[in-house]
Coordinates of C-alpha atoms in Angstrom, one line a residue:
X1 CA 1.4 2.7 10.3
X2 CA 2.0 2.4 6.6
X3 CA 5.4 0.5 7.0
X4 CA 3.6 -2.1 9.0
X5 CA 0.8 -2.3 6.4
X6 CA 3.4 -2.8 3.7
X7 CA 5.1 -5.6 5.6
X8 CA 1.7 -7.3 6.1
X9 CA 0.9 -6.9 2.4
X10 CA 4.2 -8.4 1.4
X11 CA 3.8 -11.4 3.8
X12 CA 0.2 -12.1 2.7
X13 CA 1.2 -11.8 -1.0
X14 CA 4.0 -14.3 -0.4
X15 CA 1.6 -16.7 1.4
X16 CA -0.8 -16.4 -1.6
X17 CA -3.5 -14.9 0.6
X18 CA -3.7 -11.6 -1.4
X19 CA -3.4 -11.2 -5.1
X20 CA -2.4 -8.1 -7.0
X21 CA -6.0 -6.9 -7.3
X22 CA -6.5 -7.2 -3.5
X23 CA -3.3 -5.2 -3.0
X24 CA -4.4 -2.5 -5.5
X25 CA -7.7 -2.2 -3.5
X26 CA -5.8 -1.8 -0.3
X27 CA -3.6 0.9 -1.9
X28 CA -6.8 2.7 -3.1
X29 CA -8.2 2.7 0.4
X30 CA -5.0 4.2 1.9
X31 CA -4.8 6.7 -1.0
X32 CA -8.3 7.9 -0.2
X33 CA -7.5 8.2 3.5
X34 CA -4.3 10.1 2.6
X35 CA -6.2 12.4 0.2
X36 CA -8.7 13.1 3.0
X37 CA -5.8 13.9 5.3
X38 CA -6.7 11.0 7.7
X39 CA -3.1 9.6 7.4
X40 CA 0.2 10.7 6.0
X41 CA 2.0 8.7 3.2
X42 CA 5.4 10.1 4.0
X43 CA 7.9 8.0 5.8
X44 CA 11.6 8.9 5.9
X45 CA 10.9 11.6 3.2
X46 CA 9.5 9.0 0.7
X47 CA 6.0 8.6 -0.4
X48 CA 5.2 5.0 0.4
X49 CA 1.9 4.9 -1.4
X50 CA 3.5 6.1 -4.6
X51 CA 6.1 3.3 -4.4
X52 CA 3.3 0.7 -3.8
X53 CA 1.2 2.1 -6.7
X54 CA 4.2 1.7 -9.0
X55 CA 5.0 -1.8 -7.8
X56 CA 1.4 -3.1 -8.2
X57 CA 0.2 -1.1 -11.2
X58 CA -1.7 -3.0 -13.9

């Protein structure tokens, strides 16, 4: 699911629908879900949320 979310985030950012703050909030939501073991952040042995956090950090 996260790869699709990332694609959607990128598209909406390119279309100027989401700004960096919006994206950070989405990342926070997914981080909390991951911390609560509702979803997994691993995809092809890489932590997707960690990469997103790095890309959109303050």
